[in-house]
Amino acid sequence: MQSVQDERRDERERGGGRGDEEMLIKTRGDPKIKNGGAGAEEVEESLMMELTRLVQKVVKESSWWERRGVDCSILAAAFLCLPPAFLLLGSSRLLGFSAGVLLMGVAHAVITVKGTHLASHGALSESQAWGRFWAVFFIEICGSFSARAGIQGHIKMHHAHTNVIGLGDSSVWKVPFLPRIIYLFIAPLAVPIITPLVALAQLKGQSLAHILRTILMVTLGLYSQYWLLINVSGFTSPYGALLCMLVCRAMFSVPYIHVNIFQHIGLPMFSPTRRPKRIHQMTHGVLNLPRNPLLDRIFGHSLINCHVEHHLFPFLSDNMCLKVKPVVSKYLTEKQLPYQEDTYSSRLHLFFHKYQELMVFAPPITELVGVQ
């Protein structure tokens, strides 16, 4: 579990919002900067620093409920939905059974998408110890994936190298040999099966203790749901229980894959050796989707309508991303920086008609003249 703390520390060092805040605090007490040392004005008055100060002001003025409580209550509500879901799945009536499947699917998506995402960023608790616990709980037990691999791929690669070709360009979701119909609408349904298999593959080269823990936690999560379906819901067939697990876990897989590719691929891509400053990289390479009453609560604001805010300040919770959204959008507009937004249907139309260009062939590298 110590590795989770190390990965989160790496997030701050390699471009996370906390890193900017810490740099600002340190530079204020640096005698070289006080005396007008080289680069002092650039550090103190940079666009990212100025925006960070505005956002931190909003965060400091917010209550615990706004910073963490709202999102924790949504996750708690998802867990509270599980007991009635298991009971409804034991109903002999089609309506009751269908309600159980729907309730289970929604609860599972909230826990494994919103929960794992917030836990990977340490946004559920200010305590590092609790942060490590929640990362393992949500990512491994609930999400059937390796916490270390998940944080490595999401924090150290995707966030640190957003839209950099070969590093943080969401290439993990590219399967160029699949036709567009299969990729966009059918293949995502296999995500619940693929996820634990990929987790096992990610264990290669890890310590024995880490391998055993990950296997134990993933097995615990999968077997717990299976056991409850057999002993609480009353499934008599193991295959029926497994099929029910697959249906519930795959219920929101299609929009989940869509969201992952819609908000980055097709936007400016950068070379590993030549990339713009962070604020330019994030504003050019990240896109917000519009408010959606369903997906906002299931996936979280940071993955839907506040993705730009999330990439600029990844340590913020979903609710805080929503709260600072007006500040960020106004600032970027005033500084004539892009604040990209598009609809779900528009992005789907784009990917459907430009699938070969965007998903099969590597997107061209964008040169942002004057901001590198």
mmCIF file of C-alpha atoms in Angstrom:
data_model
loop_
_atom_site.group_PDB
_atom_site.id
_atom_site.type_symbol
_atom_site.label_atom_id
_atom_site.label_comp_id
_atom_site.label_asym_id
_atom_site.label_seq_id
_atom_site.Cartn_x
_atom_site.Cartn_y
_atom_site.Cartn_z
ATOM 1 C CA MET A 1 0.000 0.000 0.000
ATOM 2 C CA GLN A 2 3.031 2.276 0.356
ATOM 3 C CA SER A 3 3.269 2.398 -3.448
ATOM 4 C CA VAL A 4 -0.052 4.220 -3.672
ATOM 5 C CA GLN A 5 1.393 7.064 -1.600
ATOM 6 C CA ASP A 6 4.466 7.152 -3.833
ATOM 7 C CA GLU A 7 2.353 7.322 -6.984
ATOM 8 C CA ARG A 8 0.239 10.152 -5.596
ATOM 9 C CA ARG A 9 3.377 12.051 -4.612
ATOM 10 C CA ASP A 10 4.551 11.606 -8.200
ATOM 11 C CA GLU A 11 1.293 13.188 -9.414
ATOM 12 C CA ARG A 12 2.104 16.341 -7.473
ATOM 13 C CA GLU A 13 5.684 16.425 -8.721
ATOM 14 C CA ARG A 14 4.877 15.830 -12.395
ATOM 15 C CA GLY A 15 2.130 18.319 -13.024
ATOM 16 C CA GLY A 16 -0.699 17.923 -10.498
ATOM 17 C CA GLY A 17 -2.469 20.975 -9.194
ATOM 18 C CA ARG A 18 -0.988 20.533 -5.724
ATOM 19 C CA GLY A 19 2.500 20.896 -7.210
ATOM 20 C CA ASP A 20 1.639 24.346 -8.504
ATOM 21 C CA GLU A 21 0.312 25.376 -5.114
ATOM 22 C CA GLU A 22 3.424 24.084 -3.339
ATOM 23 C CA MET A 23 5.693 25.871 -5.820
ATOM 24 C CA LEU A 24 3.824 29.105 -5.176
ATOM 25 C CA ILE A 25 4.190 28.758 -1.420
ATOM 26 C CA LYS A 26 7.910 27.957 -1.672
ATOM 27 C CA THR A 27 8.722 30.805 -4.014
ATOM 28 C CA ARG A 28 7.075 33.328 -1.709
ATOM 29 C CA GLY A 29 9.674 32.563 0.941
ATOM 30 C CA ASP A 30 12.665 32.345 -1.414
ATOM 31 C CA PRO A 31 15.098 35.236 -0.795
ATOM 32 C CA LYS A 32 16.333 35.070 -4.382
ATOM 33 C CA ILE A 33 12.836 35.724 -5.652
ATOM 34 C CA LYS A 34 12.234 38.458 -3.091
ATOM 35 C CA ASN A 35 15.350 40.171 -4.386
ATOM 36 C CA GLY A 36 14.214 39.933 -7.970
ATOM 37 C CA GLY A 37 16.178 36.800 -8.891
ATOM 38 C CA ALA A 38 16.092 35.302 -12.375
ATOM 39 C CA GLY A 39 12.696 33.978 -13.305
ATOM 40 C CA ALA A 40 10.942 35.481 -10.277
ATOM 41 C CA GLU A 41 8.378 37.401 -12.276
ATOM 42 C CA GLU A 42 7.775 34.438 -14.580
ATOM 43 C CA VAL A 43 7.102 32.089 -11.619
ATOM 44 C CA GLU A 44 4.944 34.468 -9.598
ATOM 45 C CA GLU A 45 2.859 35.825 -12.437
ATOM 46 C CA SER A 46 2.598 32.828 -14.737
ATOM 47 C CA LEU A 47 -0.848 31.979 -16.023
ATOM 48 C CA MET A 48 -0.959 28.687 -14.147
ATOM 49 C CA MET A 49 0.106 30.269 -10.896
ATOM 50 C CA GLU A 50 -2.467 33.022 -11.199
ATOM 51 C CA LEU A 51 -5.240 30.552 -11.934
ATOM 52 C CA THR A 52 -4.060 28.345 -9.066
ATOM 53 C CA ARG A 53 -4.375 31.236 -6.644
ATOM 54 C CA LEU A 54 -7.936 31.921 -7.798
ATOM 55 C CA VAL A 55 -8.934 28.271 -7.455
ATOM 56 C CA GLN A 56 -7.235 27.820 -4.084
ATOM 57 C CA LYS A 57 -9.141 30.829 -2.784
ATOM 58 C CA VAL A 58 -12.425 29.108 -3.699
ATOM 59 C CA VAL A 59 -11.260 25.843 -2.117
ATOM 60 C CA LYS A 60 -10.230 27.503 1.150
ATOM 61 C CA GLU A 61 -13.583 29.261 1.407
ATOM 62 C CA SER A 62 -15.477 25.996 0.890
ATOM 63 C CA SER A 63 -16.780 23.748 3.649
ATOM 64 C CA TRP A 64 -15.825 20.099 4.132
ATOM 65 C CA TRP A 65 -19.237 19.175 2.751
ATOM 66 C CA GLU A 66 -18.448 20.973 -0.498
ATOM 67 C CA ARG A 67 -14.865 19.695 -0.708
ATOM 68 C CA ARG A 68 -15.564 16.027 0.030
ATOM 69 C CA GLY A 69 -18.919 15.465 1.688
ATOM 70 C CA VAL A 70 -21.128 15.678 -1.412
ATOM 71 C CA ASP A 71 -19.139 13.054 -3.298
ATOM 72 C CA CYS A 72 -18.763 10.798 -0.260
ATOM 73 C CA SER A 73 -22.545 10.908 0.227
ATOM 74 C CA ILE A 74 -23.124 9.875 -3.395
ATOM 75 C CA LEU A 75 -20.788 6.914 -2.945
ATOM 76 C CA ALA A 76 -22.484 6.022 0.353
ATOM 77 C CA ALA A 77 -25.874 6.119 -1.382
ATOM 78 C CA ALA A 78 -24.541 3.708 -4.020
ATOM 79 C CA PHE A 79 -23.497 1.222 -1.327
ATOM 80 C CA LEU A 80 -26.890 1.600 0.387
ATOM 81 C CA CYS A 81 -28.535 0.628 -2.906
ATOM 82 C CA LEU A 82 -26.809 -2.753 -2.920
ATOM 83 C CA PRO A 83 -28.937 -4.587 -0.276
ATOM 84 C CA PRO A 84 -32.285 -3.796 -1.973
ATOM 85 C CA ALA A 85 -30.694 -4.601 -5.342
ATOM 86 C CA PHE A 86 -29.699 -8.099 -4.185
ATOM 87 C CA LEU A 87 -33.185 -8.638 -2.747
ATOM 88 C CA LEU A 88 -34.906 -7.462 -5.941
ATOM 89 C CA LEU A 89 -32.719 -9.798 -7.989
ATOM 90 C CA GLY A 90 -34.346 -12.646 -6.094
ATOM 91 C CA SER A 91 -37.816 -11.568 -7.236
ATOM 92 C CA SER A 92 -39.823 -14.012 -9.343
ATOM 93 C CA ARG A 93 -41.510 -11.118 -11.150
ATOM 94 C CA LEU A 94 -39.892 -9.636 -14.236
ATOM 95 C CA LEU A 95 -40.472 -6.049 -13.096
ATOM 96 C CA GLY A 96 -38.866 -6.630 -9.706
ATOM 97 C CA PHE A 97 -35.936 -8.535 -11.208
ATOM 98 C CA SER A 98 -35.380 -5.821 -13.843
ATOM 99 C CA ALA A 99 -35.419 -3.162 -11.136
ATOM 100 C CA GLY A 100 -32.771 -5.151 -9.273
ATOM 101 C CA VAL A 101 -30.551 -5.368 -12.367
ATOM 102 C CA LEU A 102 -30.895 -1.631 -12.992
ATOM 103 C CA LEU A 103 -30.235 -0.712 -9.369
ATOM 104 C CA MET A 104 -27.226 -3.022 -9.205
ATOM 105 C CA GLY A 105 -25.841 -1.667 -12.488
ATOM 106 C CA VAL A 106 -26.146 1.960 -11.419
ATOM 107 C CA ALA A 107 -24.631 1.300 -7.981
ATOM 108 C CA HIS A 108 -21.765 -0.679 -9.495
ATOM 109 C CA ALA A 109 -20.978 2.085 -12.003
ATOM 110 C CA VAL A 110 -20.964 4.796 -9.320
ATOM 111 C CA ILE A 111 -18.648 2.755 -7.111
ATOM 112 C CA THR A 112 -16.270 1.505 -9.809
ATOM 113 C CA VAL A 113 -16.038 4.624 -11.974
ATOM 114 C CA LYS A 114 -16.636 7.621 -9.706
ATOM 115 C CA GLY A 115 -15.232 5.872 -6.630
ATOM 116 C CA THR A 116 -12.077 4.496 -8.248
ATOM 117 C CA HIS A 117 -11.372 7.772 -10.022
ATOM 118 C CA LEU A 118 -11.650 9.875 -6.867
ATOM 119 C CA ALA A 119 -9.666 7.305 -4.879
ATOM 120 C CA SER A 120 -6.847 7.244 -7.431
ATOM 121 C CA HIS A 121 -6.432 11.013 -6.994
ATOM 122 C CA GLY A 122 -6.697 10.897 -3.199
ATOM 123 C CA ALA A 123 -9.794 13.094 -3.351
ATOM 124 C CA LEU A 124 -11.834 11.129 -0.805
ATOM 125 C CA SER A 125 -9.811 12.009 2.275
ATOM 126 C CA GLU A 126 -7.181 14.477 3.453
ATOM 127 C CA SER A 127 -5.485 11.644 5.365
ATOM 128 C CA GLN A 128 -2.765 9.813 3.434
ATOM 129 C CA ALA A 129 -3.424 6.596 5.345
ATOM 130 C CA TRP A 130 -7.129 6.665 4.506
ATOM 131 C CA GLY A 131 -6.229 7.678 0.962
ATOM 132 C CA ARG A 132 -4.143 4.504 0.544
ATOM 133 C CA PHE A 133 -6.940 2.409 2.036
ATOM 134 C CA TRP A 134 -9.616 3.838 -0.256
ATOM 135 C CA ALA A 135 -7.386 3.394 -3.303
ATOM 136 C CA VAL A 136 -7.005 -0.331 -2.632
ATOM 137 C CA PHE A 137 -10.649 -0.728 -1.623
ATOM 138 C CA PHE A 138 -12.176 0.988 -4.632
ATOM 139 C CA ILE A 139 -9.657 0.067 -7.335
ATOM 140 C CA GLU A 140 -8.877 -3.527 -6.361
ATOM 141 C CA ILE A 141 -11.851 -4.872 -4.406
ATOM 142 C CA CYS A 142 -14.590 -2.936 -6.223
ATOM 143 C CA GLY A 143 -12.927 -2.242 -9.568
ATOM 144 C CA SER A 144 -11.100 -5.581 -10.037
ATOM 145 C CA PHE A 145 -7.891 -3.837 -11.047
ATOM 146 C CA SER A 146 -4.447 -3.228 -9.581
ATOM 147 C CA ALA A 147 -4.257 -0.001 -7.548
ATOM 148 C CA ARG A 148 -0.598 0.444 -8.402
ATOM 149 C CA ALA A 149 -1.123 -0.135 -12.130
ATOM 150 C CA GLY A 150 -4.236 2.038 -12.157
ATOM 151 C CA ILE A 151 -2.471 4.978 -10.525
ATOM 152 C CA GLN A 152 0.604 4.450 -12.691
ATOM 153 C CA GLY A 153 -1.432 4.535 -15.895
ATOM 154 C CA HIS A 154 -3.825 7.298 -14.919
ATOM 155 C CA ILE A 155 -1.769 9.645 -12.755
ATOM 156 C CA LYS A 156 1.802 9.168 -13.972
ATOM 157 C CA MET A 157 0.979 8.730 -17.658
ATOM 158 C CA HIS A 158 -2.396 10.176 -18.637
ATOM 159 C CA HIS A 159 -2.338 13.227 -16.373
ATOM 160 C CA ALA A 160 1.392 13.900 -16.558
ATOM 161 C CA HIS A 161 1.507 13.480 -20.351
ATOM 162 C CA THR A 162 -1.986 14.394 -21.520
ATOM 163 C CA ASN A 163 -2.257 14.036 -25.319
ATOM 164 C CA VAL A 164 1.458 13.357 -25.719
ATOM 165 C CA ILE A 165 1.814 10.754 -28.469
ATOM 166 C CA GLY A 166 2.741 7.342 -27.060
ATOM 167 C CA LEU A 167 2.522 8.430 -23.420
ATOM 168 C CA GLY A 168 -0.755 10.012 -22.333
ATOM 169 C CA ASP A 169 -2.759 9.890 -25.554
ATOM 170 C CA SER A 170 -5.426 7.429 -24.357
ATOM 171 C CA SER A 171 -3.864 4.815 -26.637
ATOM 172 C CA VAL A 172 -4.941 2.125 -24.167
ATOM 173 C CA TRP A 173 -8.445 2.408 -25.618
ATOM 174 C CA LYS A 174 -7.333 2.041 -29.232
ATOM 175 C CA VAL A 175 -7.959 -1.348 -30.833
ATOM 176 C CA PRO A 176 -7.247 -0.609 -34.516
ATOM 177 C CA PHE A 177 -8.163 -4.055 -35.849
ATOM 178 C CA LEU A 178 -11.783 -3.741 -34.696
ATOM 179 C CA PRO A 179 -14.428 -2.238 -37.033
ATOM 180 C CA ARG A 180 -15.974 0.983 -35.747
ATOM 181 C CA ILE A 181 -19.362 -0.563 -34.904
ATOM 182 C CA ILE A 182 -17.709 -3.302 -32.853
ATOM 183 C CA TYR A 183 -15.317 -0.914 -31.119
ATOM 184 C CA LEU A 184 -17.848 1.768 -30.242
ATOM 185 C CA PHE A 185 -20.883 -0.305 -29.292
ATOM 186 C CA ILE A 186 -20.038 -3.988 -28.700
ATOM 187 C CA ALA A 187 -16.439 -4.416 -27.500
ATOM 188 C CA PRO A 188 -16.974 -2.203 -24.402
ATOM 189 C CA LEU A 189 -19.393 -4.818 -23.068
ATOM 190 C CA ALA A 190 -16.383 -7.077 -22.495
ATOM 191 C CA VAL A 191 -14.681 -4.555 -20.179
ATOM 192 C CA PRO A 192 -15.768 -6.422 -16.978
ATOM 193 C CA ILE A 193 -14.017 -9.552 -18.290
ATOM 194 C CA ILE A 194 -10.970 -7.790 -19.705
ATOM 195 C CA THR A 195 -10.294 -5.658 -16.608
ATOM 196 C CA PRO A 196 -9.199 -8.416 -14.153
ATOM 197 C CA LEU A 197 -7.216 -10.132 -16.927
ATOM 198 C CA VAL A 198 -5.310 -6.926 -17.637
ATOM 199 C CA ALA A 199 -4.793 -6.503 -13.895
ATOM 200 C CA LEU A 200 -3.110 -9.903 -13.753
ATOM 201 C CA ALA A 201 -0.893 -9.017 -16.713
ATOM 202 C CA GLN A 202 0.154 -5.800 -14.937
ATOM 203 C CA LEU A 203 1.508 -7.810 -11.991
ATOM 204 C CA LYS A 204 4.519 -9.024 -13.958
ATOM 205 C CA GLY A 205 7.734 -7.948 -12.267
ATOM 206 C CA GLN A 206 6.008 -6.857 -9.046
ATOM 207 C CA SER A 207 6.921 -8.090 -5.578
ATOM 208 C CA LEU A 208 5.347 -11.296 -4.298
ATOM 209 C CA ALA A 209 3.544 -9.417 -1.518
ATOM 210 C CA HIS A 210 2.021 -6.985 -4.007
ATOM 211 C CA ILE A 211 0.974 -9.797 -6.362
ATOM 212 C CA LEU A 212 -0.685 -11.759 -3.541
ATOM 213 C CA ARG A 213 -2.493 -8.692 -2.211
ATOM 214 C CA THR A 214 -3.861 -7.700 -5.598
ATOM 215 C CA ILE A 215 -5.031 -11.223 -6.438
ATOM 216 C CA LEU A 216 -6.628 -11.560 -2.992
ATOM 217 C CA MET A 217 -8.426 -8.202 -3.193
ATOM 218 C CA VAL A 218 -9.701 -8.722 -6.750
ATOM 219 C CA THR A 219 -10.866 -12.250 -5.905
ATOM 220 C CA LEU A 220 -12.573 -10.989 -2.750
ATOM 221 C CA GLY A 221 -14.540 -8.401 -4.699
ATOM 222 C CA LEU A 222 -15.646 -10.762 -7.452
ATOM 223 C CA TYR A 223 -16.480 -13.676 -5.147
ATOM 224 C CA SER A 224 -18.409 -11.469 -2.706
ATOM 225 C CA GLN A 225 -20.869 -10.418 -5.405
ATOM 226 C CA TYR A 226 -21.151 -13.995 -6.681
ATOM 227 C CA TRP A 227 -21.745 -15.349 -3.142
ATOM 228 C CA LEU A 228 -24.447 -12.765 -2.437
ATOM 229 C CA LEU A 229 -26.233 -13.560 -5.702
ATOM 230 C CA ILE A 230 -26.298 -17.251 -4.756
ATOM 231 C CA ASN A 231 -27.120 -16.891 -1.055
ATOM 232 C CA VAL A 232 -29.205 -13.710 -0.935
ATOM 233 C CA SER A 233 -30.725 -13.342 -4.380
ATOM 234 C CA GLY A 234 -31.333 -17.077 -4.615
ATOM 235 C CA PHE A 235 -29.674 -17.872 -7.945
ATOM 236 C CA THR A 236 -29.575 -21.638 -8.349
ATOM 237 C CA SER A 237 -27.303 -21.711 -11.386
ATOM 238 C CA PRO A 238 -23.675 -20.549 -11.177
ATOM 239 C CA TYR A 239 -23.870 -19.555 -14.832
ATOM 240 C CA GLY A 240 -26.960 -17.459 -14.171
ATOM 241 C CA ALA A 241 -25.180 -15.633 -11.335
ATOM 242 C CA LEU A 242 -22.121 -15.013 -13.499
ATOM 243 C CA LEU A 243 -24.288 -13.739 -16.357
ATOM 244 C CA CYS A 244 -26.078 -11.381 -13.975
ATOM 245 C CA MET A 245 -22.723 -10.088 -12.744
ATOM 246 C CA LEU A 246 -21.622 -9.443 -16.329
ATOM 247 C CA VAL A 247 -24.835 -7.607 -17.245
ATOM 248 C CA CYS A 248 -24.714 -5.372 -14.165
ATOM 249 C CA ARG A 249 -21.012 -4.612 -14.534
ATOM 250 C CA ALA A 250 -21.272 -3.898 -18.274
ATOM 251 C CA MET A 251 -24.379 -1.703 -18.062
ATOM 252 C CA PHE A 252 -22.468 1.580 -18.455
ATOM 253 C CA SER A 253 -19.364 0.263 -20.231
ATOM 254 C CA VAL A 254 -20.304 1.786 -23.593
ATOM 255 C CA PRO A 255 -20.601 5.406 -22.367
ATOM 256 C CA TYR A 256 -17.563 4.832 -20.152
ATOM 257 C CA ILE A 257 -15.370 4.002 -23.161
ATOM 258 C CA HIS A 258 -16.964 6.823 -25.148
ATOM 259 C CA VAL A 259 -16.181 9.385 -22.453
ATOM 260 C CA ASN A 260 -12.572 8.207 -22.225
ATOM 261 C CA ILE A 261 -11.913 8.814 -25.917
ATOM 262 C CA PHE A 262 -14.281 11.698 -26.669
ATOM 263 C CA GLN A 263 -12.529 14.147 -24.345
ATOM 264 C CA HIS A 264 -8.992 13.784 -25.684
ATOM 265 C CA ILE A 265 -8.623 11.975 -28.998
ATOM 266 C CA GLY A 266 -9.263 14.240 -31.959
ATOM 267 C CA LEU A 267 -7.888 17.244 -30.066
ATOM 268 C CA PRO A 268 -4.319 18.591 -30.491
ATOM 269 C CA MET A 269 -1.643 15.951 -29.870
ATOM 270 C CA PHE A 270 1.931 16.724 -28.851
ATOM 271 C CA SER A 271 5.404 15.316 -29.333
ATOM 272 C CA PRO A 272 7.187 13.812 -26.296
ATOM 273 C CA THR A 273 10.168 16.078 -26.976
ATOM 274 C CA ARG A 274 8.241 19.258 -27.764
ATOM 275 C CA ARG A 275 5.168 20.123 -25.783
ATOM 276 C CA PRO A 276 3.565 23.387 -24.654
ATOM 277 C CA LYS A 277 3.454 24.669 -21.087
ATOM 278 C CA ARG A 278 1.031 22.824 -18.863
ATOM 279 C CA ILE A 279 -1.838 25.303 -19.012
ATOM 280 C CA HIS A 280 -1.654 25.341 -22.826
ATOM 281 C CA GLN A 281 -1.340 21.557 -22.976
ATOM 282 C CA MET A 282 -4.440 21.013 -20.855
ATOM 283 C CA THR A 283 -6.628 23.681 -22.411
ATOM 284 C CA HIS A 284 -5.847 22.540 -25.952
ATOM 285 C CA GLY A 285 -5.928 18.790 -25.285
ATOM 286 C CA VAL A 286 -8.962 18.421 -22.972
ATOM 287 C CA LEU A 287 -12.668 18.844 -23.663
ATOM 288 C CA ASN A 288 -15.779 19.144 -21.484
ATOM 289 C CA LEU A 289 -19.051 17.422 -22.257
ATOM 290 C CA PRO A 290 -22.290 19.226 -21.283
ATOM 291 C CA ARG A 291 -24.135 18.623 -18.011
ATOM 292 C CA ASN A 292 -25.876 15.255 -17.940
ATOM 293 C CA PRO A 293 -28.095 14.423 -14.925
ATOM 294 C CA LEU A 294 -27.312 10.706 -15.197
ATOM 295 C CA LEU A 295 -23.627 10.596 -16.157
ATOM 296 C CA ASP A 296 -22.699 13.519 -13.885
ATOM 297 C CA ARG A 297 -23.699 11.482 -10.855
ATOM 298 C CA ILE A 298 -22.592 8.060 -12.059
ATOM 299 C CA PHE A 299 -19.198 8.993 -13.527
ATOM 300 C CA GLY A 300 -18.681 12.286 -11.694
ATOM 301 C CA HIS A 301 -18.374 15.877 -12.864
ATOM 302 C CA SER A 302 -14.608 15.577 -13.336
ATOM 303 C CA LEU A 303 -15.135 12.970 -16.055
ATOM 304 C CA ILE A 304 -18.042 14.701 -17.797
ATOM 305 C CA ASN A 305 -18.649 18.443 -17.668
ATOM 306 C CA CYS A 306 -15.586 19.505 -15.651
ATOM 307 C CA HIS A 307 -12.830 17.531 -17.361
ATOM 308 C CA VAL A 308 -10.826 20.646 -18.189
ATOM 309 C CA GLU A 309 -10.965 21.719 -14.537
ATOM 310 C CA HIS A 310 -10.010 18.201 -13.469
ATOM 311 C CA HIS A 311 -6.890 18.110 -15.651
ATOM 312 C CA LEU A 312 -5.794 21.517 -14.441
ATOM 313 C CA PHE A 313 -6.457 20.643 -10.767
ATOM 314 C CA PRO A 314 -6.595 16.828 -10.477
ATOM 315 C CA PHE A 315 -6.636 16.794 -6.660
ATOM 316 C CA LEU A 316 -10.105 18.387 -6.505
ATOM 317 C CA SER A 317 -13.218 16.308 -5.881
ATOM 318 C CA ASP A 318 -16.030 16.196 -8.430
ATOM 319 C CA ASN A 319 -18.134 18.710 -6.532
ATOM 320 C CA MET A 320 -15.226 21.131 -6.149
ATOM 321 C CA CYS A 321 -14.469 20.857 -9.874
ATOM 322 C CA LEU A 322 -18.057 21.954 -10.478
ATOM 323 C CA LYS A 323 -17.717 24.813 -7.996
ATOM 324 C CA VAL A 324 -14.515 26.219 -9.541
ATOM 325 C CA LYS A 325 -15.798 25.746 -13.095
ATOM 326 C CA PRO A 326 -17.062 29.366 -13.455
ATOM 327 C CA VAL A 327 -13.727 30.700 -12.168
ATOM 328 C CA VAL A 328 -11.700 28.545 -14.561
ATOM 329 C CA SER A 329 -13.863 29.165 -17.633
ATOM 330 C CA LYS A 330 -13.901 32.936 -17.007
ATOM 331 C CA TYR A 331 -10.144 33.089 -16.485
ATOM 332 C CA LEU A 332 -9.315 31.070 -19.605
ATOM 333 C CA THR A 333 -11.695 33.168 -21.682
ATOM 334 C CA GLU A 334 -10.174 36.420 -20.396
ATOM 335 C CA LYS A 335 -6.668 35.162 -21.198
ATOM 336 C CA GLN A 336 -7.834 34.064 -24.676
ATOM 337 C CA LEU A 337 -7.048 30.424 -23.948
ATOM 338 C CA PRO A 338 -9.325 27.696 -25.332
ATOM 339 C CA TYR A 339 -12.087 26.330 -23.115
ATOM 340 C CA GLN A 340 -13.307 23.442 -25.228
ATOM 341 C CA GLU A 341 -16.831 22.030 -24.953
ATOM 342 C CA ASP A 342 -18.841 19.773 -27.225
ATOM 343 C CA THR A 343 -21.917 17.554 -26.997
ATOM 344 C CA TYR A 344 -21.919 13.779 -26.593
ATOM 345 C CA SER A 345 -23.836 13.311 -29.861
ATOM 346 C CA SER A 346 -21.453 15.590 -31.762
ATOM 347 C CA ARG A 347 -18.391 13.660 -30.566
ATOM 348 C CA LEU A 348 -20.050 10.330 -31.353
ATOM 349 C CA HIS A 349 -20.832 11.562 -34.866
ATOM 350 C CA LEU A 350 -17.207 12.667 -35.285
ATOM 351 C CA PHE A 351 -15.731 9.361 -34.148
ATOM 352 C CA PHE A 352 -18.187 7.313 -36.174
ATOM 353 C CA HIS A 353 -17.330 9.098 -39.422
ATOM 354 C CA LYS A 354 -13.602 9.618 -38.740
ATOM 355 C CA TYR A 355 -12.876 6.324 -36.989
ATOM 356 C CA GLN A 356 -10.006 5.371 -39.284
ATOM 357 C CA GLU A 357 -8.317 8.744 -38.955
ATOM 358 C CA LEU A 358 -8.724 9.100 -35.187
ATOM 359 C CA MET A 359 -8.593 5.535 -33.847
ATOM 360 C CA VAL A 360 -6.689 3.450 -36.412
ATOM 361 C CA PHE A 361 -3.992 5.841 -37.619
ATOM 362 C CA ALA A 362 -1.924 7.912 -35.206
ATOM 363 C CA PRO A 363 -3.260 11.478 -35.003
ATOM 364 C CA PRO A 364 -0.837 14.120 -36.355
ATOM 365 C CA ILE A 365 1.270 16.089 -33.893
ATOM 366 C CA THR A 366 0.080 19.633 -33.333
ATOM 367 C CA GLU A 367 2.590 22.462 -33.233
ATOM 368 C CA LEU A 368 1.351 25.342 -31.069
ATOM 369 C CA VAL A 369 3.614 28.067 -32.345
ATOM 370 C CA GLY A 370 4.682 30.513 -29.682
ATOM 371 C CA VAL A 371 3.607 28.577 -26.590
ATOM 372 C CA GLN A 372 6.146 25.731 -26.409
#
